[in-house]
Each structure stands twice: as C-alpha cells, then as structure tokens.
Coordinates of C-alpha atoms in Angstrom, one line a residue:
Chain A
X1312 CA 23.2 3.6 -18.2
X1313 CA 24.9 5.7 -21.0
X1314 CA 27.9 3.8 -22.2
X1315 CA 31.1 5.6 -23.3
X1316 CA 31.9 4.9 -26.9
X1317 CA 35.6 5.4 -26.4
X1318 CA 35.8 2.6 -23.9
X1319 CA 38.4 0.2 -25.5
X1320 CA 36.6 -2.8 -24.2
X1321 CA 33.6 -2.1 -26.2
X1322 CA 35.2 -1.0 -29.4
X1323 CA 34.6 -4.3 -31.1
X1324 CA 31.0 -4.5 -30.0
X1325 CA 30.5 -0.8 -30.9
X1326 CA 31.7 -1.5 -34.4
X1327 CA 29.5 -4.4 -34.8
X1328 CA 26.6 -2.6 -33.2
X1329 CA 27.0 0.3 -35.7
X1330 CA 27.4 -2.1 -38.5
X1331 CA 24.3 -4.0 -37.5
X1332 CA 22.3 -0.8 -37.1
X1333 CA 23.1 0.3 -40.6
X1334 CA 23.5 -2.9 -42.5
X1335 CA 21.0 -5.3 -41.1
X1336 CA 17.4 -4.1 -41.5
X1337 CA 15.3 -4.6 -38.4
X1338 CA 18.2 -5.1 -36.0
X1339 CA 19.1 -2.0 -34.0
X1340 CA 20.8 -1.2 -30.7
X1341 CA 18.4 -0.7 -27.9
X1342 CA 19.3 2.5 -26.4
X1343 CA 19.3 6.0 -27.9
X1344 CA 17.1 5.3 -30.9
X1345 CA 13.5 6.2 -31.3
X1346 CA 11.6 3.0 -31.7
X1347 CA 7.9 3.7 -31.3
X1348 CA 6.8 0.4 -32.9
X1349 CA 8.9 -1.9 -30.6
X1350 CA 7.8 0.0 -27.5
X1351 CA 4.2 0.0 -28.6
X1352 CA 4.3 -3.8 -29.0
X1353 CA 5.5 -4.2 -25.5
X1354 CA 3.3 -1.6 -23.9
X1355 CA 0.0 -2.4 -25.7
X1356 CA -1.3 -5.2 -23.5
X1357 CA -0.8 -3.4 -20.2
X1358 CA -2.1 -0.1 -21.7
X1359 CA -5.2 -1.8 -23.0
X1360 CA -5.9 -3.2 -19.5
X1361 CA -5.3 0.1 -17.9
X1362 CA -7.5 1.8 -20.5
X1363 CA -10.4 -0.5 -19.7
X1364 CA -9.9 -0.7 -16.0
X1365 CA -8.7 2.8 -15.0
X1366 CA -9.0 5.4 -17.7
X1367 CA -12.5 4.5 -18.9
X1368 CA -13.8 4.3 -15.3
X1369 CA -12.4 7.7 -14.5
X1370 CA -13.9 9.3 -17.5
X1371 CA -17.2 7.5 -16.9
X1372 CA -17.1 8.7 -13.3
X1373 CA -16.4 12.3 -14.4
X1374 CA -19.5 12.2 -16.6
X1375 CA -21.5 10.6 -13.8
X1376 CA -20.5 13.3 -11.4
X1377 CA -22.4 15.8 -13.6
X1378 CA -25.6 13.8 -13.2
X1379 CA -28.1 12.9 -10.5
X1380 CA -28.7 9.2 -10.4
X1381 CA -30.1 7.1 -7.6
X1382 CA -29.3 3.4 -8.1
X1383 CA -31.9 2.2 -5.8
X1384 CA -34.7 3.9 -7.7
X1385 CA -35.2 1.8 -10.8
X1386 CA -37.6 4.1 -12.5
X1387 CA -35.2 7.0 -12.4
X1388 CA -32.5 7.3 -15.0
X1389 CA -29.6 9.7 -15.2
X1390 CA -30.6 13.4 -15.1
X1391 CA -28.0 16.0 -16.1
X1392 CA -27.4 18.5 -13.4
X1393 CA -24.3 20.3 -14.6
X1394 CA -22.0 21.3 -11.8
X1395 CA -24.8 21.2 -9.2
X1396 CA -23.2 18.3 -7.3
X1397 CA -19.9 20.1 -7.0
X1398 CA -21.6 23.4 -6.0
X1399 CA -23.5 21.5 -3.3
X1400 CA -20.4 19.8 -2.0
X1401 CA -18.5 23.1 -1.6
X1402 CA -21.3 25.3 -0.4
X1403 CA -24.2 23.3 0.9
X1404 CA -22.9 20.2 2.6
X1405 CA -21.7 20.8 6.2
X1406 CA -20.9 17.0 6.4
X1407 CA -18.4 17.3 3.6
X1408 CA -16.5 20.0 5.5
X1409 CA -16.7 18.1 8.8
X1410 CA -15.3 15.0 6.9
X1411 CA -12.6 17.2 5.4
X1412 CA -11.7 18.5 8.9
X1413 CA -11.5 15.0 10.3
X1414 CA -9.4 13.9 7.4
X1415 CA -6.9 16.7 7.7
X1416 CA -6.6 16.3 11.5
X1417 CA -6.2 12.6 11.2
X1418 CA -3.6 13.0 8.3
X1419 CA -1.5 15.7 10.0
X1420 CA -1.4 14.0 13.5
X1421 CA -0.7 10.6 12.2
X1422 CA 2.0 11.6 9.7
X1423 CA 3.7 13.8 12.3
X1424 CA 3.7 11.0 14.9
X1425 CA 4.7 8.3 12.4
X1426 CA 7.6 10.4 11.1
X1427 CA 9.0 11.3 14.5
X1428 CA 8.7 7.7 15.8
X1429 CA 9.9 6.2 12.6
X1430 CA 13.0 8.4 12.4
X1431 CA 13.7 7.6 16.1
X1432 CA 13.4 3.9 15.6
X1433 CA 15.5 4.0 12.5
X1434 CA 18.3 5.9 14.3
X1435 CA 18.0 3.5 17.2
X1436 CA 18.1 0.4 15.1
X1437 CA 20.7 1.5 12.7
X1438 CA 23.4 1.6 15.4
X1439 CA 22.7 -2.0 16.1
X1440 CA 24.8 -4.2 13.8
X1441 CA 23.7 -7.6 15.1
X1442 CA 20.4 -9.1 14.2
X1443 CA 19.4 -6.1 12.2
X1444 CA 17.6 -8.3 9.7
X1445 CA 15.5 -10.0 12.3
X1446 CA 14.7 -6.7 14.0
X1447 CA 13.7 -5.2 10.7
X1448 CA 11.4 -8.1 9.9
X1449 CA 9.5 -7.7 13.2
X1450 CA 9.2 -4.0 12.8
X1451 CA 7.6 -4.3 9.4
X1452 CA 5.0 -6.8 10.4
X1453 CA 2.2 -4.4 11.4
X1454 CA 2.1 -2.9 7.9
X1455 CA 2.2 -6.2 6.2
X1456 CA -0.8 -7.8 7.9
X1457 CA -4.2 -7.1 6.5
X1458 CA -5.5 -3.6 7.5
X1459 CA -8.9 -5.0 8.4
X1460 CA -7.1 -7.4 10.8
X1461 CA -5.2 -4.4 12.2
X1462 CA -8.6 -2.8 12.9
X1463 CA -9.9 -5.9 14.5
X1464 CA -6.8 -6.3 16.7
X1465 CA -7.3 -2.7 18.0
X1466 CA -11.0 -3.1 18.5
X1467 CA -10.2 -6.1 20.7
X1468 CA -7.6 -4.3 22.7
X1469 CA -9.7 -1.1 23.0
X1470 CA -12.6 -3.1 24.4
X1471 CA -13.5 -1.1 27.6
X1472 CA -14.5 -4.2 29.3
X1473 CA -11.5 -6.6 29.9
X1474 CA -9.7 -5.2 26.8
X1475 CA -5.9 -5.3 27.3
X1476 CA -5.4 -1.6 27.2
X1477 CA -7.8 -0.8 30.0
X1478 CA -6.5 -3.8 31.9
X1479 CA -3.0 -2.2 31.9
X1480 CA -4.3 1.2 32.7
X1481 CA -6.3 -0.2 35.6
X1482 CA -3.2 -2.1 36.9
X1483 CA -1.4 1.2 37.2
X1484 CA -4.4 2.9 38.7
X1485 CA -5.6 5.0 35.8
X1486 CA -9.2 5.1 34.7
X1487 CA -9.8 3.5 31.3
X1488 CA -11.5 5.7 28.7
X1489 CA -14.3 4.3 26.4
X1490 CA -11.9 4.6 23.5
X1491 CA -13.8 3.9 20.3
X1492 CA -17.1 4.3 22.1
X1493 CA -16.8 8.0 22.8
X1494 CA -16.8 10.9 20.4
X1495 CA -14.1 12.5 22.5
X1496 CA -11.6 9.6 22.2
X1497 CA -12.7 8.0 18.9
X1498 CA -10.4 9.9 16.6
X1499 CA -7.5 9.5 19.1
X1500 CA -8.1 5.7 19.1
X1501 CA -8.1 5.6 15.3
X1502 CA -4.9 7.6 15.2
X1503 CA -3.1 5.3 17.7
X1504 CA -4.0 2.2 15.6
X1505 CA -2.9 3.9 12.4
X1506 CA 0.4 5.0 14.0
X1507 CA 1.0 1.4 15.1
X1508 CA 0.3 0.1 11.6
X1509 CA 2.3 2.7 9.6
X1510 CA 5.2 3.9 11.7
X1511 CA 7.1 0.8 10.4
X1512 CA 6.8 2.3 6.9
X1513 CA 8.6 5.5 8.0
X1514 CA 11.1 3.5 10.0
X1515 CA 11.8 1.3 7.0
X1516 CA 12.4 4.1 4.6
X1517 CA 14.5 6.2 7.1
X1518 CA 16.6 3.1 7.9
X1519 CA 17.2 2.5 4.2
X1520 CA 18.3 6.2 3.8
X1521 CA 20.5 6.1 6.9
X1522 CA 22.2 2.9 5.6
X1523 CA 23.0 4.4 2.2
X1524 CA 24.6 7.5 3.7
X1525 CA 28.1 8.2 2.5
X1526 CA 30.6 7.7 5.4
X1527 CA 33.1 10.5 4.4
X1528 CA 31.2 13.7 5.4
X1529 CA 30.2 12.2 8.7
X1530 CA 33.7 11.0 9.5
X1531 CA 35.1 14.4 8.5
X1532 CA 32.7 16.1 10.9
X1533 CA 33.5 13.8 13.7
X1534 CA 37.2 14.3 13.1
X1535 CA 36.6 18.1 13.1
X1536 CA 35.2 17.7 16.6
X1537 CA 31.5 17.9 15.9
X1538 CA 29.3 16.3 18.6
X1539 CA 27.1 13.4 17.5
X1540 CA 24.0 15.5 17.8
X1541 CA 25.6 18.3 15.7
X1542 CA 26.7 15.8 13.1
X1543 CA 23.2 14.4 13.0
X1544 CA 21.4 17.7 12.6
X1545 CA 23.8 19.4 10.3
X1546 CA 24.9 16.4 8.1
X1547 CA 22.6 13.4 8.4
X1548 CA 19.3 15.2 8.3
X1549 CA 20.1 17.3 5.1
X1550 CA 21.4 14.1 3.4
X1551 CA 18.3 12.1 4.0
X1552 CA 16.0 15.0 3.2
X1553 CA 14.9 13.5 -0.2
X1554 CA 14.0 10.2 1.5
X1555 CA 12.1 12.1 4.2
X1556 CA 10.1 13.9 1.6
X1557 CA 9.2 10.8 -0.4
X1558 CA 8.1 9.1 2.8
X1559 CA 5.9 12.1 3.9
X1560 CA 4.4 12.5 0.5
X1561 CA 3.5 8.8 0.0
X1562 CA 2.2 8.4 3.6
X1563 CA 0.3 11.6 3.4
X1564 CA -1.5 10.6 0.2
X1565 CA -2.3 7.2 1.8
X1566 CA -3.5 8.6 5.0
X1567 CA -5.7 11.0 3.0
X1568 CA -7.4 7.9 1.5
X1569 CA -7.7 5.8 4.7
X1570 CA -10.8 3.6 4.6
X1571 CA -10.3 0.0 5.8
X1572 CA -9.0 0.8 9.3
X1573 CA -11.7 3.3 10.2
X1574 CA -14.5 1.2 8.5
X1575 CA -13.6 -1.7 10.9
X1576 CA -12.9 0.4 14.0
X1577 CA -15.7 2.9 14.1
X1578 CA -17.6 3.1 10.7
X1579 CA -17.1 6.8 11.1
X1580 CA -18.7 7.1 14.5
X1581 CA -19.5 7.9 17.2
X1582 CA -21.6 10.6 15.5
X1583 CA -19.3 11.7 12.7
X1584 CA -16.3 12.1 14.9
X1585 CA -14.1 9.7 12.8
X1586 CA -15.9 10.1 9.4
X1587 CA -13.1 10.7 6.9
X1588 CA -13.7 11.6 3.3
X1589 CA -13.4 8.1 1.9
X1590 CA -16.0 6.8 4.3
X1591 CA -18.3 9.8 3.6
X1592 CA -18.1 9.1 -0.1
X1593 CA -18.7 5.4 0.4
X1594 CA -21.8 6.2 2.4
X1595 CA -23.3 8.4 -0.4
X1596 CA -22.5 5.7 -3.0
X1597 CA -23.2 2.5 -1.3
X1598 CA -25.6 3.3 1.6
X1599 CA -27.7 6.1 -0.1
X1600 CA -27.0 4.9 -3.6
X1601 CA -26.7 8.5 -4.9
X1602 CA -24.1 7.6 -7.5
X1603 CA -23.7 11.0 -9.1
X1604 CA -23.1 12.8 -5.8
X1605 CA -20.7 10.1 -4.7
X1606 CA -18.8 10.3 -8.0
X1607 CA -18.5 14.1 -7.5
X1608 CA -17.2 13.6 -3.9
X1609 CA -14.7 11.0 -5.2
X1610 CA -13.6 13.5 -7.9
X1611 CA -12.9 16.2 -5.3
X1612 CA -10.7 13.6 -3.6
X1613 CA -8.9 12.8 -6.8
X1614 CA -8.3 16.4 -7.5
X1615 CA -6.8 16.9 -4.0
X1616 CA -4.5 13.9 -4.3
X1617 CA -3.5 15.0 -7.8
X1618 CA -2.5 18.5 -6.6
X1619 CA -0.6 17.1 -3.6
X1620 CA 1.2 14.6 -5.8
X1621 CA 2.1 17.2 -8.5
X1622 CA 3.4 19.7 -6.0
X1623 CA 5.1 16.9 -4.0
X1624 CA 6.9 15.5 -7.0
X1625 CA 7.9 18.9 -8.2
X1626 CA 9.3 19.7 -4.8
X1627 CA 11.3 16.5 -4.8
X1628 CA 12.7 17.3 -8.3
X1629 CA 13.8 20.6 -7.0
X1630 CA 15.6 19.1 -4.1
X1631 CA 17.7 17.2 -6.6
X1632 CA 16.2 13.7 -6.4
X1633 CA 14.0 12.3 -9.1
Chain B
X398 CA 25.4 5.2 11.2
X399 CA 27.9 3.3 13.3
X400 CA 30.2 6.2 12.2
X401 CA 28.5 8.2 14.9
X402 CA 30.0 5.8 17.4
X403 CA 28.3 3.0 19.2
X404 CA 28.5 4.7 22.6
X405 CA 29.6 3.4 26.0
X406 CA 28.4 0.3 27.6
X407 CA 25.6 2.1 29.5
X408 CA 24.4 3.8 26.4
X409 CA 24.4 0.5 24.6
X410 CA 22.4 -1.1 27.3
X411 CA 19.8 1.7 27.2
X412 CA 19.6 1.3 23.4
X413 CA 19.1 -2.4 23.7
X414 CA 16.2 -1.9 26.1
X415 CA 14.7 0.8 23.9
X416 CA 14.9 -1.6 20.9
X417 CA 13.3 -4.3 23.0
X418 CA 10.4 -2.0 24.0
X419 CA 9.9 -1.0 20.4
X420 CA 9.8 -4.6 19.2
X421 CA 7.4 -5.6 21.8
X422 CA 5.1 -2.7 21.0
X423 CA 4.9 -3.9 17.4
X424 CA 4.9 -7.7 18.2
X425 CA 2.7 -7.6 21.3
X426 CA -0.7 -7.0 19.8
X427 CA 0.0 -9.7 17.1
X428 CA 1.0 -12.2 19.8
X429 CA -2.0 -11.3 21.9
X430 CA -4.4 -12.1 18.9
X431 CA -2.7 -15.4 18.2
X432 CA -2.9 -16.4 21.9
X433 CA -6.5 -15.4 22.2
X434 CA -7.4 -17.6 19.2
X435 CA -6.6 -20.6 21.3
X436 CA -8.9 -19.6 24.1
X437 CA -12.6 -20.6 24.5
X438 CA -15.1 -17.9 23.8
X439 CA -15.7 -17.4 27.5
X440 CA -12.1 -17.2 28.4
X441 CA -11.5 -14.8 25.5
X442 CA -13.7 -12.1 26.8
X443 CA -14.2 -12.7 30.4
X444 CA -10.9 -13.5 32.0
X445 CA -8.0 -11.1 32.1
X446 CA -5.9 -11.2 28.9
X447 CA -2.9 -12.0 31.1
X448 CA -4.5 -15.0 32.9
X449 CA -3.3 -18.5 32.2
X450 CA -5.6 -20.6 30.0
X451 CA -6.2 -24.1 28.7
X452 CA -5.4 -23.9 24.9
X453 CA -8.1 -25.2 22.6
X454 CA -8.6 -25.6 18.9
X455 CA -12.4 -25.1 19.0
X456 CA -12.3 -21.7 17.4
X457 CA -10.4 -23.0 14.4
X458 CA -12.7 -25.9 14.0
X459 CA -15.7 -23.6 14.2
X460 CA -14.6 -21.1 11.6
X461 CA -14.2 -23.9 9.1
X462 CA -17.3 -25.7 10.1
X463 CA -19.8 -22.9 10.6
X464 CA -18.4 -19.9 8.7
X465 CA -17.0 -21.5 5.5
X466 CA -13.6 -20.1 6.2
X467 CA -12.2 -22.4 3.4
X468 CA -14.5 -21.0 0.8
X469 CA -13.4 -17.4 1.5
X470 CA -9.7 -18.4 1.8
X471 CA -10.0 -20.1 -1.6
X472 CA -11.5 -16.9 -3.1
X473 CA -8.7 -14.8 -1.6
X474 CA -6.1 -17.2 -2.9
X475 CA -7.4 -17.4 -6.4
X476 CA -8.0 -13.7 -6.7
X477 CA -4.6 -12.8 -5.4
X478 CA -2.7 -15.4 -7.3
X479 CA -4.4 -14.9 -10.7
X480 CA -4.3 -11.1 -10.6
X481 CA -0.7 -11.2 -9.5
X482 CA 0.4 -13.5 -12.3
X483 CA -1.5 -11.7 -15.0
X484 CA -0.4 -8.2 -13.8
X485 CA 3.1 -9.4 -13.6
X486 CA 3.1 -10.7 -17.2
X487 CA 1.6 -7.6 -18.7
X488 CA 3.4 -5.2 -16.4
X489 CA 6.9 -6.6 -17.0
X490 CA 6.6 -6.3 -20.7
X491 CA 5.4 -2.7 -20.4
X492 CA 8.1 -2.0 -17.9
X493 CA 10.7 -3.3 -20.3
X494 CA 9.3 -1.1 -23.1
X495 CA 9.5 1.9 -20.8
X496 CA 13.0 1.1 -19.5
X497 CA 14.7 0.2 -22.8
X498 CA 13.1 2.2 -25.5
X499 CA 13.1 6.0 -26.1
X500 CA 9.9 7.3 -27.6
X501 CA 7.9 10.5 -27.4
X502 CA 5.9 11.0 -24.3
X503 CA 7.7 8.2 -22.4
X504 CA 8.3 10.3 -19.3
X505 CA 4.8 11.6 -19.3
X506 CA 3.4 8.1 -19.7
X507 CA 5.5 6.8 -16.8
X508 CA 4.3 9.5 -14.4
X509 CA 0.8 9.1 -15.6
X510 CA 0.9 5.3 -14.6
X511 CA 2.4 6.4 -11.3
X512 CA -0.5 8.8 -10.7
X513 CA -3.0 5.9 -11.3
X514 CA -1.4 4.2 -8.3
X515 CA -2.0 7.3 -6.2
X516 CA -5.6 7.8 -7.1
X517 CA -8.1 7.1 -4.3
X518 CA -9.6 3.6 -4.6
X519 CA -13.0 5.0 -3.7
X520 CA -13.0 7.0 -6.9
X521 CA -12.5 4.0 -9.2
X522 CA -14.7 1.6 -7.3
X523 CA -17.9 3.7 -8.1
X524 CA -17.6 3.4 -11.9
X525 CA -16.2 -0.1 -11.7
X526 CA -19.2 -1.2 -9.7
X527 CA -21.5 0.2 -12.3
X528 CA -19.6 -1.4 -15.1
X529 CA -19.3 -4.8 -13.6
X530 CA -23.1 -4.6 -12.9
X531 CA -23.8 -4.0 -16.6
X532 CA -21.9 -7.1 -17.6
X533 CA -23.2 -9.2 -14.7
X534 CA -19.7 -9.7 -13.1
X535 CA -20.7 -8.5 -9.6
X536 CA -20.0 -11.2 -7.0
X537 CA -18.0 -13.0 -9.6
X538 CA -14.3 -13.9 -9.0
X539 CA -13.5 -13.2 -12.6
X540 CA -14.7 -9.6 -12.3
X541 CA -12.7 -9.1 -9.1
X542 CA -9.6 -10.5 -10.7
X543 CA -10.1 -8.1 -13.6
X544 CA -10.3 -5.2 -11.2
X545 CA -7.3 -6.3 -9.2
X546 CA -5.2 -6.6 -12.5
X547 CA -5.9 -2.9 -13.2
X548 CA -5.2 -2.0 -9.6
X549 CA -1.9 -3.9 -9.5
X550 CA -0.5 -2.9 -12.9
X551 CA 0.9 0.5 -12.0
X552 CA 2.9 -1.0 -9.1
X553 CA 4.3 -3.8 -11.2
X554 CA 5.2 -1.5 -14.0
X555 CA 7.0 0.9 -11.7
X556 CA 8.8 -1.7 -9.7
X557 CA 9.9 -3.7 -12.8
X558 CA 10.9 -0.6 -14.7
X559 CA 13.4 0.2 -11.9
X560 CA 14.8 -3.3 -11.9
X561 CA 15.2 -3.3 -15.7
X562 CA 16.9 0.1 -15.7
X563 CA 19.4 -1.2 -13.2
X564 CA 20.4 -4.0 -15.6
X565 CA 23.4 -3.2 -17.9
X566 CA 22.2 -3.2 -21.5
X567 CA 25.1 -5.1 -23.1
X568 CA 23.8 -8.7 -23.0
X569 CA 20.5 -7.8 -24.6
X570 CA 22.4 -5.8 -27.3
X571 CA 24.6 -8.8 -28.0
X572 CA 21.5 -11.0 -28.3
X573 CA 19.8 -8.6 -30.7
X574 CA 23.0 -8.4 -32.9
X575 CA 23.1 -12.2 -32.9
X576 CA 19.6 -12.1 -34.3
X577 CA 17.3 -12.5 -31.4
X578 CA 14.0 -10.9 -31.6
X579 CA 13.2 -8.0 -29.2
X580 CA 10.7 -10.0 -27.3
X581 CA 13.3 -12.8 -27.2
X582 CA 15.9 -10.4 -25.8
X583 CA 13.4 -9.3 -23.1
X584 CA 12.1 -12.8 -22.2
X585 CA 15.2 -14.9 -22.6
X586 CA 18.0 -12.5 -21.5
X587 CA 16.6 -9.7 -19.4
X588 CA 13.9 -11.5 -17.5
X589 CA 16.1 -14.2 -16.0
X590 CA 18.5 -11.5 -14.8
X591 CA 15.8 -9.6 -13.0
X592 CA 14.3 -12.8 -11.4
X593 CA 14.9 -11.6 -7.8
X594 CA 13.2 -8.3 -8.6
X595 CA 10.4 -10.2 -10.3
X596 CA 9.9 -12.3 -7.2
X597 CA 9.9 -9.3 -4.9
X598 CA 7.3 -7.6 -7.1
X599 CA 5.2 -10.7 -7.2
X600 CA 5.2 -11.1 -3.4
X601 CA 4.5 -7.5 -2.8
X602 CA 1.6 -7.5 -5.4
X603 CA 0.2 -10.7 -3.7
X604 CA 0.3 -9.1 -0.3
X605 CA -1.5 -6.0 -1.4
X606 CA -4.2 -8.0 -3.2
X607 CA -4.6 -10.4 -0.3
X608 CA -5.1 -7.5 2.0
X609 CA -7.4 -5.5 -0.3
X610 CA -10.7 -4.6 1.3
X611 CA -12.7 -1.8 -0.5
X612 CA -13.1 -3.4 -3.9
X613 CA -13.9 -6.7 -2.4
X614 CA -16.4 -5.1 -0.1
X615 CA -18.3 -3.4 -2.9
X616 CA -17.8 -5.7 -5.8
X617 CA -18.6 -9.1 -4.2
X618 CA -21.4 -10.8 -2.2
X619 CA -21.2 -14.1 -0.5
X620 CA -20.1 -16.1 -3.6
X621 CA -16.9 -14.3 -4.5
X622 CA -16.2 -12.7 -1.2
X623 CA -12.5 -12.7 0.0
X624 CA -11.3 -13.0 3.6
X625 CA -10.9 -9.4 4.6
X626 CA -14.6 -8.8 3.9
X627 CA -15.7 -12.1 5.2
X628 CA -13.9 -11.6 8.6
X629 CA -15.7 -8.2 9.1
X630 CA -19.0 -10.1 8.6
X631 CA -18.1 -12.5 11.4
X632 CA -18.2 -9.5 13.6
X633 CA -21.7 -8.6 12.6
X634 CA -23.3 -12.0 12.6
X635 CA -22.2 -13.0 16.0
X636 CA -22.0 -9.8 18.0
X637 CA -18.3 -10.0 18.2
X638 CA -17.1 -13.5 18.9
X639 CA -13.5 -12.8 19.7
X640 CA -12.6 -16.5 19.7
X641 CA -13.6 -17.0 16.1
X642 CA -12.5 -13.6 15.0
X643 CA -9.0 -14.0 16.4
X644 CA -8.7 -17.5 14.9
X645 CA -9.6 -16.1 11.5
X646 CA -7.2 -13.1 11.9
X647 CA -4.4 -15.5 12.8
X648 CA -5.0 -17.6 9.7
X649 CA -5.1 -14.5 7.6
X650 CA -1.8 -13.1 9.0
X651 CA 0.1 -16.3 8.5
X652 CA 0.7 -16.0 4.7
X653 CA 1.6 -12.4 5.2
X654 CA 4.2 -13.1 7.8
X655 CA 5.7 -15.8 5.6
X656 CA 5.7 -13.4 2.6
X657 CA 7.4 -10.7 4.7
X658 CA 10.3 -13.0 5.5
X659 CA 10.9 -13.3 1.7
X660 CA 10.3 -9.8 0.5
X661 CA 12.3 -7.6 2.9
X662 CA 14.9 -6.7 0.3
X663 CA 12.5 -5.5 -2.4
X664 CA 10.1 -3.9 0.1
X665 CA 11.5 -0.4 0.4
X666 CA 11.6 0.0 -3.4
X667 CA 8.1 -1.4 -3.8
X668 CA 6.5 0.8 -1.1
X669 CA 8.1 3.9 -2.4
X670 CA 7.5 3.0 -6.1
X671 CA 11.1 3.0 -6.8
X672 CA 11.9 6.4 -5.3
X673 CA 14.2 4.8 -2.7
X674 CA 16.2 1.7 -3.5

C-alpha cells in the first residue's frame, strides 16, 4: 500500500497533500502519520463492547477460578481457595486427564483425516475446469449447516436399528456395529461425523491455495521432464505449505474446542469414552454448578489454545507468511 | 493445477467418477434428511431408508402446531440479524481505524482481537452466565444479542480490516483534502467500495450466529431459546421422533444453503480470518 512519491501521476496530488498536511490544520494524509485520536474515535465503540463482553468476563473468570463457589447452594458464597482448583485439576482429577486424552486423540485423528481427504479432494477438483463453482458449493455445505443438525443427521444414520449405515453394511453382508451406543465405537463414530463436517474446510483452503499457485515453476518443471507426481511433491506442496499450516492451526484449535457435535451425538458417553474437555468443563459448570472449578478448567483450556496459537502464528511468520 | 495436465480420457473418466462419489458423500446425508422429513413417523423409523414412500407434510404441520417452531425461528432470526448488524457497524469502524491509521500498539491490538476469536466459548460462557444473571438478562433475547455482538466482533474486525487494506488509499485522501471529515471519508468513500466484502462478512456472521449452540444452550430458557437448542429438546421430549426432527433440521438448513450460495467468494477469507484470500 506504500505509494511511491516519485510516481509522476501523483505529483500534483502529492504536492497538494503535503500542502494540506502543513497548511490546513486538522487535515492530514491518512497513511504514515501517527494519529492516535482519529484511530481512537473509530476504535472506541468496538473496544468498549469487547471490554464489556470479552475482557471483563475473562478477568472475572480468572478471579472466579481461584474460588470455590457452588451456584446451586444459595447459602454458600465465594470462598477463596488460591490455586487449589488448578492443583486438583492437574494432580487429583483422573477425569480431567481422561478428557484430555479423548480430546487429543479426537483432535489428532480428525485433523489428520480431514487434511489428507481435503487435500485429495482439492487436487481432484482443481483439475476440473467445468462446474467448479457448483462442485465447490456442494462440497462446503456440510460445514455451513448447523453443527447441531449435523449431529442429528449422524445420529439418525448411526441408528443401529434401520439406520442407513447399518442398512448398507447389512446389504453387503457385514455386521453393523452399535456405533454411538458402544464405548468401543463411540469415539470413532464421533470422528467420522466430524470428518464429514470439516473435511470441506480443508478442501476449500487447499483449493484456494492450489488455484493461486504461480504457473511458471510448475511449467518449468514439466518442461524439464519432471513427472506429475514429482512436480506435485517438490513444487506444489512446498508452495502451499503456508496455507496448509494455517488450515491445520485453525482446524486444530477448533477441534480442541469441539462441543456441539459431541453434545448432540453422545453427551460424552458411553461412559466417558467421548467426553472431551469442553464437555467436561460444561458438566462441572452447568450440571454440578461448581463455578469455581469449571472456571479453572476453562482457564486451562484457554491457556492451551493460547500457547498453540502463539507457537502456530510464530511458525507461520517464520515460514514467510504473515 | 491444469498445468499438471488433464490426463488421458480414461484418467479423466476415473476422476469424474471420484468427484461424483465425493459429492454424493457430502450431499447424501443432507438429501436423506430432507427426504425423511416427508415421511410419516412410522415410515421414518420402520421401513428401509431406501424404500419408496408416500410423501406427507404432517411433520412440518406438527412442528409448527405442537412445538412452536415459529417462536424459536423468530428468536433465531432476531438474535442473528440484530447481532450481525450491530457487530458489523461497530466492527467496520474499528477495522477502518486499524487498517488506515498508524498508532502505537496497533499490531498488538489486532492480534489480541484475533486471539479473542480463538478463545474457547466454554471459557467465556461461564462468566457471561453469571453476569447476565446479575442483571436479569438470562433467557432474554437482548442479553443473547449482546453476547453475540461480543462473539462476532473479532471476526468482523479481522475480515473488514483485510478488505479495507486491499483498497487503494487515494480516493479517501482526495476526499480528506477536499475537506471531508475522517468519518465521512470512511462512510461515504471507503464503505461503498468494500460493499461486497461487507456483504460477505455479514452473511458469514449471520451463519455463525444462526448455528451457534453453546451460548444459547446456557443463556436461554424457553422464552429466548433459538433453533439449535430447541431442536435438541425435540429429541428429549419425544424420545426421538425422527419425522419431526428431520423436518425441523430441513427448515434450519434452508437459510444456510441459501447463504452459502451467496458467500462462496468471501468464505475462505472469513474462515481463515484473512490469512488466505
């Protein structure tokens, strides 16, 4: 956006601009000058809203996490417990660690599958020139419809009795598992639904990256006799690396926070086989009403997301893409 | 990617088949739900999903008559539209400030806004629940709208900041030199030029709000409840009545499908918060 001052087309404007900047009080060029007051004026309404609706709640929640407070017990007020909630989470709460394990397994498996499938679909589709718009629209539908509805769709299809999935398995002579009803297949079922919902996200980003590739290096490689596979691995993949990292980072953070889908599919069950951290925190807050402990659990999650985002963004900056 | 060659005729045929399979994998479940919504409750559960059936509108009639679908739809619509419009107004001004002015801490502020977008919703809903309870705004649409404004602002600011930064600065400068106020330069010159970006941001924000579940689940009861929460209650009240459920799901999907048709261009940018354009 930096304009060259020597560009002949802008000399007149430049002259007037400079003149205006010095001669007319209150009128200054937009770029390059420190204008805290103008910026403040534009930013204040939004910042006030964020202060009230985001910052204050986060500070409040931090304070709350240092207390014990059961909302359902009217007689009991806040009692300060220091770091006791955090100590208990990290050392005395096996359910936290089991939720952490479920979350990590869910995250790693879904992201890996979504990435591989998404990249595959993007490559497949990008070679198609006709109807690309229509194809793209259909592909992104699963992630645009309400996540709760996605959950209900899959619950319907997983139904062991006359559900469409077991109908199909039965037609080819395979025994249908219980899907959501069994601790052995519960997490797998949730993973499949999530992959259906979010592979489109990966595909969309990979497709955008593939379409913005410069033609020259690829053409040069092909002229030099590289096979299509070689060209893809040694030229295309490195070029779309920043996009891949953005997609993995954003999807990873979202998968870490997953709530809606699992709430509708299994509520964390059977047992605790699909109980992810969001759901576990929700239970402490809004089933047991232990607000202090729930706030501490939530803060652990905030911290993890924050670390992941910080390292992720730094890695992106290093790879040369802001 | 066509540079890599489009392959021979056989390869092209294989690719077409693969694309067809992919599309049906994504579209199939949606079609199944819509078809099921036209079946009677008995046919929905007891016959094979592939059997022919006599279509009926009973499910749709029932969710309006017995489950006040219209009430929840109205809540969803009001909450989504109001919070989208307000977040868009506040967020666009802030985005313009971030895009056009240099001041200390600008980069830090922008990243900090971004980090709000990434924070887990479960972490903000706990204090918001307590705060809204204090001011008696639980199960109140105004309270929900307020919360959604806060949740949508970071996205709006980041998307609009990108659109403003793409705009050449000359026209606003001319306006300023000709004596327009800063707000005038933003509203009358820059805003019309980013109208497509504004529309994409609005649609995307609307989609996210329409689909939002966790805040609505915790902050509303029957009075201000939105569709995503209401539809999960259908499940509990009736066992699962798949006829009603699929009818409600189909009606909820409809606006999202329409929005998708209009937002495809701005989508990548919105979903990656401007990292990929």
